[in-house]
Coordinates of C-alpha atoms and ligand atoms in Angstrom, one line a residue:
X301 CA 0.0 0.0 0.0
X302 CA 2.7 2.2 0.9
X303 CA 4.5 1.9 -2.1
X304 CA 1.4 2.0 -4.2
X305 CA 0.6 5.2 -3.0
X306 CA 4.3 7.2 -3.1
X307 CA 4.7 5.7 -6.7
X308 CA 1.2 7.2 -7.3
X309 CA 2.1 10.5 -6.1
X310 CA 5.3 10.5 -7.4
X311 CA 4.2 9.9 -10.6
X312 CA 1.0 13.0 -10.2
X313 CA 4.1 15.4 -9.4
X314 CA 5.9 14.9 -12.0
X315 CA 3.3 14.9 -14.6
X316 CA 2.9 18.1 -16.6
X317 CA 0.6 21.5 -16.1
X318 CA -1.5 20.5 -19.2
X319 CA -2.7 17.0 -17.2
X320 CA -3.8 19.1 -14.4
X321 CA -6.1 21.1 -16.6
X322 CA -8.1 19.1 -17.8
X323 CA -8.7 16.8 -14.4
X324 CA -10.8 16.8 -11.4
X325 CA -8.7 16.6 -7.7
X326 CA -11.1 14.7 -6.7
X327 CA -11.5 11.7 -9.5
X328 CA -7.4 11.6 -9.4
X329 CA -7.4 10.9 -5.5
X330 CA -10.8 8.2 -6.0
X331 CA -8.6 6.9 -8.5
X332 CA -6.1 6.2 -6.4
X333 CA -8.1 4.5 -3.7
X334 CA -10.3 2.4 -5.4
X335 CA -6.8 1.5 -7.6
X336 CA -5.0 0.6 -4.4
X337 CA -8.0 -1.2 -2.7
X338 CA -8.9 -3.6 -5.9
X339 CA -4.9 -4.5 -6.4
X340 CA -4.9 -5.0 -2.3
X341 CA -7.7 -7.3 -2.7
X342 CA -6.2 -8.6 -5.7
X343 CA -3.2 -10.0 -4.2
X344 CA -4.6 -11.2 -0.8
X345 CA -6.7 -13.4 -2.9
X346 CA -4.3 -14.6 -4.8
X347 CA -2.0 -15.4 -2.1
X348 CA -5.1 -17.2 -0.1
X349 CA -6.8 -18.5 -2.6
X350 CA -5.2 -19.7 -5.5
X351 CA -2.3 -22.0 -4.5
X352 CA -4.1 -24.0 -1.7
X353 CA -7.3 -24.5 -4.2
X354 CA -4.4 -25.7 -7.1
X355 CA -3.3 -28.5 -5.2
X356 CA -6.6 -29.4 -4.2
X357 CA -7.5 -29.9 -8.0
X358 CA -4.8 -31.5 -8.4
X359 CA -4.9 -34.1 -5.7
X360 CA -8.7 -35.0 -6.6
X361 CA -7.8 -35.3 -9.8
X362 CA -4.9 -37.2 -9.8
X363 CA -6.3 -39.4 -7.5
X364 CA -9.4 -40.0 -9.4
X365 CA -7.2 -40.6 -12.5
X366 CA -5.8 -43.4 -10.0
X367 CA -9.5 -45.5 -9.6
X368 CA -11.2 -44.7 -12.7
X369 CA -10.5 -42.5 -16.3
X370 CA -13.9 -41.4 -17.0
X371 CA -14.5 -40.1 -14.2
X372 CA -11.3 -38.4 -14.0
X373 CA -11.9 -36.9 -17.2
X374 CA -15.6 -35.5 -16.5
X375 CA -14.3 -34.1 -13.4
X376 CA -11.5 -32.1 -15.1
X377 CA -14.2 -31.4 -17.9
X378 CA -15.9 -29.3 -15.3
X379 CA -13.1 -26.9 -15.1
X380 CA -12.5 -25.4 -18.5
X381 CA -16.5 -25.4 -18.8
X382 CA -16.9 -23.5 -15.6
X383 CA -13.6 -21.3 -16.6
X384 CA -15.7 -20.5 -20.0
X385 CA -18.8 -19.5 -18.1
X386 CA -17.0 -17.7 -15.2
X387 CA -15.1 -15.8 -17.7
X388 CA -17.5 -14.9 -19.9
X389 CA -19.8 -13.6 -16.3
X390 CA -17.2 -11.6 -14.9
X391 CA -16.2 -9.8 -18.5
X392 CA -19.8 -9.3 -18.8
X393 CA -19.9 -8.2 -15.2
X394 CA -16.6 -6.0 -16.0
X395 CA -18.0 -4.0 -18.6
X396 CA -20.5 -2.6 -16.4
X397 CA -17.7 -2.1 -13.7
X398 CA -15.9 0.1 -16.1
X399 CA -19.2 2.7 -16.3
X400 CA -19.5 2.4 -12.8
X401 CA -16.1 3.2 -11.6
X402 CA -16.1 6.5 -14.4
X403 CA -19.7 7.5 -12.7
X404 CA -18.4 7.1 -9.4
X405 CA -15.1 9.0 -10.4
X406 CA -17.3 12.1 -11.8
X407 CA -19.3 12.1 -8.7
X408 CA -16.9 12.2 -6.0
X409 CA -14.8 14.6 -8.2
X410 CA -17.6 16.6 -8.0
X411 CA -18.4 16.6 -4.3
X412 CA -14.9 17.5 -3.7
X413 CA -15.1 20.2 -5.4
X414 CA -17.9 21.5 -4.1
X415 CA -16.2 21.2 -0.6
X416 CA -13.6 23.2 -1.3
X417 CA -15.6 25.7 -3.6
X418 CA -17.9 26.1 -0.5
X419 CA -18.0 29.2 -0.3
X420 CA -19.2 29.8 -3.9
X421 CA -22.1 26.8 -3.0
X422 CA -23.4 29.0 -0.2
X423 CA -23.8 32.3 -1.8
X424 CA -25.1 30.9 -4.8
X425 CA -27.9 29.0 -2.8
X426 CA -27.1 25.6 -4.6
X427 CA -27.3 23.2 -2.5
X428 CA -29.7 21.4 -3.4
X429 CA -28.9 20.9 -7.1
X430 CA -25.7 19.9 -5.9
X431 CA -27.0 17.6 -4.0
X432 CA -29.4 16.6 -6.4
X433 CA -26.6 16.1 -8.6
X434 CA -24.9 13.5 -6.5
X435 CA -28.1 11.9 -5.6
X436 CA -28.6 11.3 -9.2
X437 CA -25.4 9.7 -10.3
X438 CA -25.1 7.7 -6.9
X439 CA -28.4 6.3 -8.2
X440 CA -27.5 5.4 -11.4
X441 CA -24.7 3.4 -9.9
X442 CA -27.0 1.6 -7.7
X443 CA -28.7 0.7 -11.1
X444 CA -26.0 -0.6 -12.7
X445 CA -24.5 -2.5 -9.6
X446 CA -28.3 -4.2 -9.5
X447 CA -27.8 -4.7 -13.2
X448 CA -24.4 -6.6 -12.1
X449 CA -25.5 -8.5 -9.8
X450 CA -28.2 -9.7 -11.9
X451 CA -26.5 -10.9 -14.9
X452 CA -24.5 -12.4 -12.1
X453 CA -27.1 -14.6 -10.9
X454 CA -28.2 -15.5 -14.1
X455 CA -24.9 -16.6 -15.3
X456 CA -24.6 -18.2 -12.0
X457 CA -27.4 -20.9 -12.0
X458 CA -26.3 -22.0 -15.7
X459 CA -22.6 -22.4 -14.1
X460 CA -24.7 -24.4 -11.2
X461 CA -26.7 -26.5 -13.8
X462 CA -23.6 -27.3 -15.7
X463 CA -22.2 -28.4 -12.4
X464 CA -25.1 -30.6 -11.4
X465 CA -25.5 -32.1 -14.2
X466 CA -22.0 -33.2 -14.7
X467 CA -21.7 -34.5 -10.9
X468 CA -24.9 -36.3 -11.5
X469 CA -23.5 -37.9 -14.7
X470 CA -20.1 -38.7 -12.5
X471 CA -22.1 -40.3 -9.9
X472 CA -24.3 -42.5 -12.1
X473 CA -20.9 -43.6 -13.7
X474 CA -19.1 -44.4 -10.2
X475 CA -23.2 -46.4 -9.5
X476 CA -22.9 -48.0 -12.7
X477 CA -18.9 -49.2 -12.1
X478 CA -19.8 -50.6 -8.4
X479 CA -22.7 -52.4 -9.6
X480 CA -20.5 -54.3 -12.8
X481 CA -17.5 -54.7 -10.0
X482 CA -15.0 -52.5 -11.2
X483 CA -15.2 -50.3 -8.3
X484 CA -15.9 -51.3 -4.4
X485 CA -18.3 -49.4 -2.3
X486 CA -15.9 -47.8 -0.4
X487 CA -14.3 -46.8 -3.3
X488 CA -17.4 -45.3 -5.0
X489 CA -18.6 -43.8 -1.5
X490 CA -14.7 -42.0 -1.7
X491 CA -15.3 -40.7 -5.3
X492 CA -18.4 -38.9 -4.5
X493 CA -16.6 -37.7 -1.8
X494 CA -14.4 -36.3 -4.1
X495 CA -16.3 -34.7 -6.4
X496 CA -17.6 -33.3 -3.6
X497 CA -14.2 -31.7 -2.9
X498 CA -14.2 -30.5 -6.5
X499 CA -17.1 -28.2 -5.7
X500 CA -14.5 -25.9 -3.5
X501 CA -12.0 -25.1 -6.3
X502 CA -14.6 -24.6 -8.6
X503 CA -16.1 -22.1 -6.5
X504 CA -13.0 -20.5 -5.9
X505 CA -11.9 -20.4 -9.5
X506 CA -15.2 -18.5 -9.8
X507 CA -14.0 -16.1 -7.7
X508 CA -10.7 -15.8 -8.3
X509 CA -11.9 -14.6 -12.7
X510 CA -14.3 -12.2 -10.1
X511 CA -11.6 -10.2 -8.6
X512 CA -9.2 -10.4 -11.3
X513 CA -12.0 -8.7 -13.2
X514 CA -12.7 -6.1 -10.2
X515 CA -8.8 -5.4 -10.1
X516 CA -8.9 -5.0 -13.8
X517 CA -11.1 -2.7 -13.8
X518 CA -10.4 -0.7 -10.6
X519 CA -7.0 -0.3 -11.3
X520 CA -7.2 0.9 -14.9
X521 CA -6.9 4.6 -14.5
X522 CA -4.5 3.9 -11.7
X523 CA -1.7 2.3 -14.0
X524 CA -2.8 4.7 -16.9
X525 CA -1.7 7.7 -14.6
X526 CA 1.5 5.6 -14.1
X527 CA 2.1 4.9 -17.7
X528 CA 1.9 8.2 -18.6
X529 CA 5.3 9.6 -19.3
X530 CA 7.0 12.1 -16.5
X531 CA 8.1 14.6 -17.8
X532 CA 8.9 17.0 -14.8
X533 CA 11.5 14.6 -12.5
X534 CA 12.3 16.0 -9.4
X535 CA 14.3 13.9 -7.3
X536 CA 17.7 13.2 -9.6
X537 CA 20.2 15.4 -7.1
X538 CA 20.0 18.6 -9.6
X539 CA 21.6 21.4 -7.2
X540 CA 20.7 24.6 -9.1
X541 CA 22.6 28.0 -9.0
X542 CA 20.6 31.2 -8.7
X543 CA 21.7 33.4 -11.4
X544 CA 22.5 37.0 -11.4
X545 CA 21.1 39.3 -13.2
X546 CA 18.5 37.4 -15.3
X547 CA 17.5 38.3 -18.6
X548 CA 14.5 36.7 -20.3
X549 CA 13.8 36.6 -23.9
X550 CA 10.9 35.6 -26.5
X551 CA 11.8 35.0 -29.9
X552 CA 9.3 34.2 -32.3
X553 CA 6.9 32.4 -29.8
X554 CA 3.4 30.6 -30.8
X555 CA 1.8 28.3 -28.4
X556 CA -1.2 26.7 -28.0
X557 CA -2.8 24.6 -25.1
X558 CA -3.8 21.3 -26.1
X559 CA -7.3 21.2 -28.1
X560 CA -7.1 25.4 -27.8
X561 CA -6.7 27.9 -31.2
X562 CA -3.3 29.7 -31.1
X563 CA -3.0 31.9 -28.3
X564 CA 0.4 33.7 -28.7
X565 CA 1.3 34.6 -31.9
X566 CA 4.7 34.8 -32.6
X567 CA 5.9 37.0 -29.6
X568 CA 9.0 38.4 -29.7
X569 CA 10.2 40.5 -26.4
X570 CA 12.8 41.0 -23.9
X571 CA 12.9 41.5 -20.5
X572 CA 16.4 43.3 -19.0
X573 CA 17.6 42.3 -15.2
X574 CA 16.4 44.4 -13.1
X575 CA 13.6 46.2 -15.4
X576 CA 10.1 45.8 -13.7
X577 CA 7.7 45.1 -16.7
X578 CA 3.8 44.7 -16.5
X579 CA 1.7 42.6 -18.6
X580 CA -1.6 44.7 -19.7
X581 CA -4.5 43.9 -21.7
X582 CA -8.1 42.7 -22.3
X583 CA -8.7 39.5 -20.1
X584 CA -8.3 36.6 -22.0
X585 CA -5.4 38.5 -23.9
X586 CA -2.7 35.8 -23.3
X587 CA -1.1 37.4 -20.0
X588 CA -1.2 34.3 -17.4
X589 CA -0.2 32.7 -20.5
X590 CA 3.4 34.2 -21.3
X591 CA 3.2 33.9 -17.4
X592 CA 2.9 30.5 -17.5
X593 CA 5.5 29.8 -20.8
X594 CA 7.8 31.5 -18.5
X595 CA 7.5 29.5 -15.5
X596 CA 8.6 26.3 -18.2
X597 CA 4.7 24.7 -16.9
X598 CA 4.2 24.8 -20.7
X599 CA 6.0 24.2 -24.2
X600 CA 6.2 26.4 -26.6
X601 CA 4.4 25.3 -29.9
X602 CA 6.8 27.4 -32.3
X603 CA 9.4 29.5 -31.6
X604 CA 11.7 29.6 -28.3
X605 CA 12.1 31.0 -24.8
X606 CA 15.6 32.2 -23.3
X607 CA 17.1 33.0 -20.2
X608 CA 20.4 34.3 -20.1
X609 CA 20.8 32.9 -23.3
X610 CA 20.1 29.5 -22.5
X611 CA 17.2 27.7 -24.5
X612 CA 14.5 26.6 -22.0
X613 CA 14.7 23.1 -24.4
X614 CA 18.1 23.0 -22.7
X615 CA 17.2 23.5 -19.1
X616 CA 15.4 21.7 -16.3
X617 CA 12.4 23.0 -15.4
X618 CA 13.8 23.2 -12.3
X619 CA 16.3 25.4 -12.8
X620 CA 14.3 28.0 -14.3
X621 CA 11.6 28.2 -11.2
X622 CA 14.8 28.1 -8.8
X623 CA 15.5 31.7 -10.5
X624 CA 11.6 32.9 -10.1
X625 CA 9.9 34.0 -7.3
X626 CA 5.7 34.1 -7.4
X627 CA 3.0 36.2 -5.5
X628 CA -0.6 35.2 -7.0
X629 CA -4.1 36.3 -6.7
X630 CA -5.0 35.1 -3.6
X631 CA -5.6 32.1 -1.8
X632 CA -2.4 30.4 -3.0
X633 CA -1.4 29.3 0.7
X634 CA -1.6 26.1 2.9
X635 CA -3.7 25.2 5.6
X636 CA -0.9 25.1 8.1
X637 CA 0.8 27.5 9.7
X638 CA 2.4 31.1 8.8
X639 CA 5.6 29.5 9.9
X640 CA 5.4 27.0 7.3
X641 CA 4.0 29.2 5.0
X642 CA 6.7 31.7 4.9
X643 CA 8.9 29.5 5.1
X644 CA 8.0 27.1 2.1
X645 CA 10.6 28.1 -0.7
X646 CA 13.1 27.5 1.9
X647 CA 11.9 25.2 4.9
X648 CA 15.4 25.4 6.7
X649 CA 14.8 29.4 7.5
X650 CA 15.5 30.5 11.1
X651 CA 12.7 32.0 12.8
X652 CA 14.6 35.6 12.7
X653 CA 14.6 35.3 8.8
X654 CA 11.1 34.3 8.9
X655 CA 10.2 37.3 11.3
X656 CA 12.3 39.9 9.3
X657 CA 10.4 38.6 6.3
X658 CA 7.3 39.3 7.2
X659 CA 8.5 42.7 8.3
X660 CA 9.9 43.2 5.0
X661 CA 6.7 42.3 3.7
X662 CA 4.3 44.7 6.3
X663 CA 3.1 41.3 7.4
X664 CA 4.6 41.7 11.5
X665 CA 2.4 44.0 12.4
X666 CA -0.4 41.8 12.6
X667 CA 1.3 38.1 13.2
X668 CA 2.8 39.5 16.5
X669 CA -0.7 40.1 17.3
X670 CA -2.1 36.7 16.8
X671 CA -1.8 34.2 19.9
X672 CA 0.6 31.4 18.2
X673 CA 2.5 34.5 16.3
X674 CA 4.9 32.6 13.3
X675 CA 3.1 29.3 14.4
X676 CA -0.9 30.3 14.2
X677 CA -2.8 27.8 12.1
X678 CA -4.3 29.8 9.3
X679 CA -6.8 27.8 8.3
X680 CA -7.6 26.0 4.6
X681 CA -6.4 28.3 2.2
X682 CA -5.9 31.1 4.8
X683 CA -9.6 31.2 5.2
X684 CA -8.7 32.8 8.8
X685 CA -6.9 35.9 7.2
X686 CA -8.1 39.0 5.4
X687 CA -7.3 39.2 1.7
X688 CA -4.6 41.9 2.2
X689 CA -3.1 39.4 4.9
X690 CA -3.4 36.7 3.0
X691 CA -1.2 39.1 -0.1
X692 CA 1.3 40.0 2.7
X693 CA 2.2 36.2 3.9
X694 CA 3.1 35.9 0.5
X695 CA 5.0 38.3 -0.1
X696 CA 7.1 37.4 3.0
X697 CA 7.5 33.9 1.1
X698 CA 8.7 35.6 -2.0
X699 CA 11.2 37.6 0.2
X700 CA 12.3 34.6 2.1
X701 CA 12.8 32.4 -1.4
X702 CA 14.9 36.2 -2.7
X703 CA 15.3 34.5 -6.4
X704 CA 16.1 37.0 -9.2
X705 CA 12.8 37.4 -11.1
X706 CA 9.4 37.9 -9.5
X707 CA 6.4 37.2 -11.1
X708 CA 3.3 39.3 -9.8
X709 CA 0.0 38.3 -10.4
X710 CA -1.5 40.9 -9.3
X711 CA -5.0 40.8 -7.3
X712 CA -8.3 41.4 -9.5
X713 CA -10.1 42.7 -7.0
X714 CA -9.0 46.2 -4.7
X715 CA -8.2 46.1 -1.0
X716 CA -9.1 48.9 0.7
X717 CA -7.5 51.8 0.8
X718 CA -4.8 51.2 4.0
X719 CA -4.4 47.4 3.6
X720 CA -3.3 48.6 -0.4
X721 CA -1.2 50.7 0.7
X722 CA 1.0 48.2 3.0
X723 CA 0.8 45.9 0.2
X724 CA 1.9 48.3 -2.5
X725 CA 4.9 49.4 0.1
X726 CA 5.8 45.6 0.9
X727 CA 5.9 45.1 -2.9
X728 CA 8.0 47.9 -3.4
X729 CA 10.5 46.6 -1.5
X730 CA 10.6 42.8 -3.0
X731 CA 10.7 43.9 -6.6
X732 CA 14.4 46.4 -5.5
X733 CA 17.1 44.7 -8.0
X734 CA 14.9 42.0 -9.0
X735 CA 13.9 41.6 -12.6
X736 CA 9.9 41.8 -12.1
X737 CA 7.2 41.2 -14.5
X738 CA 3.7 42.0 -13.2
X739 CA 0.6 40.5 -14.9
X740 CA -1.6 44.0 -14.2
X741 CA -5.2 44.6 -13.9
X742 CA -5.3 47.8 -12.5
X743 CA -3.5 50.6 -13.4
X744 CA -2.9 52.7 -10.4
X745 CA -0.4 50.2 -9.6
X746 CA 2.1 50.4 -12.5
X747 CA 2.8 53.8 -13.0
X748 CA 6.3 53.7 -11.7
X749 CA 7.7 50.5 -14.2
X750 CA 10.1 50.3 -16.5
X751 CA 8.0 49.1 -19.5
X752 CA 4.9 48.4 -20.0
X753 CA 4.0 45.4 -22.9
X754 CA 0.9 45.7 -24.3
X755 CA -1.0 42.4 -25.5
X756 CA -4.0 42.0 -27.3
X757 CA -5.5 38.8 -28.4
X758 CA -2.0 37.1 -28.4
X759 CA 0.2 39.7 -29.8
X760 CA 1.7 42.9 -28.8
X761 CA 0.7 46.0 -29.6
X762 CA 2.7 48.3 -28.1
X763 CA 5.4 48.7 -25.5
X764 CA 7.1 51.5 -23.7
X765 CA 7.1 53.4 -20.4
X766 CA 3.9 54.5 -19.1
X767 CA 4.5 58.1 -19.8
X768 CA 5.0 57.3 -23.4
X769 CA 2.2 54.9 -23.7
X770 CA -0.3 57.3 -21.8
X771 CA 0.7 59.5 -24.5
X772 CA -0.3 57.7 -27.4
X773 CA -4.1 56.4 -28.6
X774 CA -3.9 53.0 -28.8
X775 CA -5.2 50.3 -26.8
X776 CA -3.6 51.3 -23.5
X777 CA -5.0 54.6 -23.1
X778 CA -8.3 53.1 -24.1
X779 CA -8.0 51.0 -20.8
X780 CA -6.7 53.8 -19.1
X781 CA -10.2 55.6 -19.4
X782 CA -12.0 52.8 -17.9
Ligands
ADP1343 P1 -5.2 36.7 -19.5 O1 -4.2 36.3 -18.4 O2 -4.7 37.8 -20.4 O3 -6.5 37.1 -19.0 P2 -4.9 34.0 -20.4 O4 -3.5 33.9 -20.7 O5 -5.4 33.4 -19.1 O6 -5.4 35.5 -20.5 O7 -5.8 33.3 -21.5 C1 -5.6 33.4 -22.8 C2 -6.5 32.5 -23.6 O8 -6.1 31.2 -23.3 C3 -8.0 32.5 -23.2 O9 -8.7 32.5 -24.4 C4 -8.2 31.3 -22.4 O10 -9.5 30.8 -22.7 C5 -7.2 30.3 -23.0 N1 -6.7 29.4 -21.9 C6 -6.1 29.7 -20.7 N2 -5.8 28.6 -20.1 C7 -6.1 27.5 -20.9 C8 -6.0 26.1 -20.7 N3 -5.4 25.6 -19.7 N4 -6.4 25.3 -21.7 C9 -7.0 25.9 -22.8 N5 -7.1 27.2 -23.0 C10 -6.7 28.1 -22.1

């Protein structure tokens, strides 16, 4: 179990952004489980059950071979005619486990989503149809597992008949030998014993097609997820130097996610050390995109990224987020403490770096009010902090990681005024000597950069200070006005 589960997670770690797009948390973790329970079962079956039930069919059968042929031979006939039907039953059987386990995956997928979208359940009143939702599916799979268990039966009593008739056609052979004088009662009496004894490996083989069906089945996704080719290793002892200075570079870029159009289109663009740049335009403009191409989670299509001259194609992806440093939206923190929190690019920090971090970051003023201080739980998420807290934590992680480009994606939504001020002051401090590229949605925030790069659907459309881009009509000083 234990090494099910860290090759499992090993594997999920090192698989790439674009697998994580398209799939549910909550179907990959029911994968798991019901991967790691059927292969479980698997093998405690087939260490119970299948060598002790072996001999035994071979013992009666020798033995039988040892008084009589014919009835030797229509005992071992039983087998392969039960096998055919067993089979048969339990593919049958594993067909509809197939739609199950995919309903099943969908719904609990589902409900743990809605767990941790809570939030968004409650003010939008939907309960119910969420719940109706699940009721549905969970249904359904009642259905089908009815459906299962009665094709089951059915196949069952023609595996039965089969049975009975053959044991009934044994025994009036063993009769029929006793009465001519081949065979002596007590030898008759022990060969209907033995059938008898056949009955329990038969049973068993039954059983054993069963859960090598179940395991086939429940286990599916389980080894597709670990047949699917890592391409983001982690553990090969890669010790990365932080560069100085970095430089980043676009030239002729085009990339597209899977099954998406083209969303960049040909970019070509520089970014100096120690310029701060921000990313502006329409959402949906390709911002978190060149964000993301950056941050090596995707490939590009056409064309190719550089830092410091190095091709990304010739770096580990490791290397290039050792140089980056990120503050996001919002809720990007775990539910443990701010200790850890802080602390995460870097777990071996002293609690005076962690302290002077959140200083930097205009974070100490309210973590040296809390009870626990650097070691308050902060709930899921950071559900227990203010959204302007919750910014300021992360900028003290930023500090604490101090890599040589910082990627800003900036809030969507205003704090108020005071708690935007800390935040802008705190930032001000982490983006000093740093190369700094800021995906921007409001404005009042990147007057004082170095350039501003101007995307619309893909491409640029303009670059250049903010003065000189204020200046000129064009598609920044049309979001200016708004
Ligand atoms: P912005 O950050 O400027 O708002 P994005 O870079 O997030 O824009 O999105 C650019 C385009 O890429 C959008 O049309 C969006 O629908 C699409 N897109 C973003 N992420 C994905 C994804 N994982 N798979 C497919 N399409 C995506």
């Amino acid at each position: 179990r234990k090494f099910l589960t860290e090759k499992f997670y090993h594997k999920v770690l090192t698989l790439p952004q674009s697998y994580f797009d398209s799939k549910l948390s909550g179907k990959i973790i029911n994968q798991l489980n019901r991967g790691i329970l059927t292969i479980n079962n698997f093998i405690n079956m087939a260490t119970n059950f299948m060598l002790p039930n072996l001999l035994q069919i071979i013992l009666t059968v020798g033995l039988m071979l040892f008084y009589n042929v014919y009835i030797a031979m229509f005992t071992f006939a039983l087998f392969p005619i039960y096998y055919y039907i067993s089979k048969y039953s339990s593919e049958v059987w594993g067909k509809e486990e197939a739609k199950k386990n995919a309903l099943d995956d969908k719904t609990r997928g589902r409900i743990t989503e809605v767990i941790s979208n809570i939030k968004l359940v409650k003010g939008f009143t939907t309960e119910k149809s969420e719940f109706d939702f699940a009721q549905k599916n969970l249904t359904k799979l009642n259905k089908i597992y009815a459906k299962q268990s009665r094709t089951f039966h059915i196949y069952d009593s023609f595996r039965n008949l089969s049975l009975q008739v053959i044991i009934a056609i044994i025994n009036v052979i063993a009769f029929y030998n006793a009465y001519i004088g081949k065979l002596t009662i007590g030898e008759m009496v022990l060969i209907i014993q033995l059938i008898n004894m056949a009955r329990a490996p038969l049973f068993a083989m039954s059983f054993i097609l069963e859960r090598i069906q179940e395991a086939e089945q429940g286990s599916k996704e389980f080894f597709e997820i670990i047949d699917l080719p890592s391409t983001e290793l982690f553990d090969d002892d890669y010790v990365c130097e932080t560069i100085k200075n970095p430089k980043i570079e676009f030239k002729n870029v085009s990339f597209s996610y899977e099954n998406s159009e083209t969303i960049l289109k040909n970019l070509s663009f520089e970014l100096d050390p120690n310029e701060s740049v921000a990313l502006v335009g329409h959402s949906g403009a390709g911002k978190s995109t060149i964000v993301n191409m950056i941050l090596k989670l995707y490939e590009a299509t056409k064309g190719e990224v550089f830092i410091n001259d190095q091709s990304y194609k010739d770096v580990p992806h490791q290397f290039v987020r050792h140089q980056i440093a990120l503050v996001f939206q919002e809720n990007e923190l775990f539910s443990s403490t701010i200790r850890e929190n802080v602390a995460y690019g870097k777990p071996d920090s002293t609690d005076e770096q962690i302290i002077d971090a959140l200083k930097k970051a205009n974070a100490w003023s309210f973590v040296s009010k809390l009870k626990d201080g650097i070691n308050a739980e902060i709930g899921e998420r950071g559900v227990r902090l203010s959204g302007g807290q919750k910014q300021r934590i992360q900028i003290a992680r930023a500090i604490i990681k101090d890599a040589p480009i910082l990627i800003l994606d900036e809030a969507t939504s205003s704090l108020d005024a005071k708690s935007e001020m800390e935040v802008q002051e705190a930032l001000e401090k982490l983006t000093k000597n740093r190369l700094t590229i800021i995906i921007a949605h409001r404005f009042s925030t990147i007057q004082n950069v170095n350039k501003i790069i101007v995307i619309d659907n893909g491409v640029i459309v303009d670059s250049g200070t903010p003065q000189e881009l204020a200046g000129r009509k064009g598609l920044y000083s049309d979001l200016l006005k708004y």
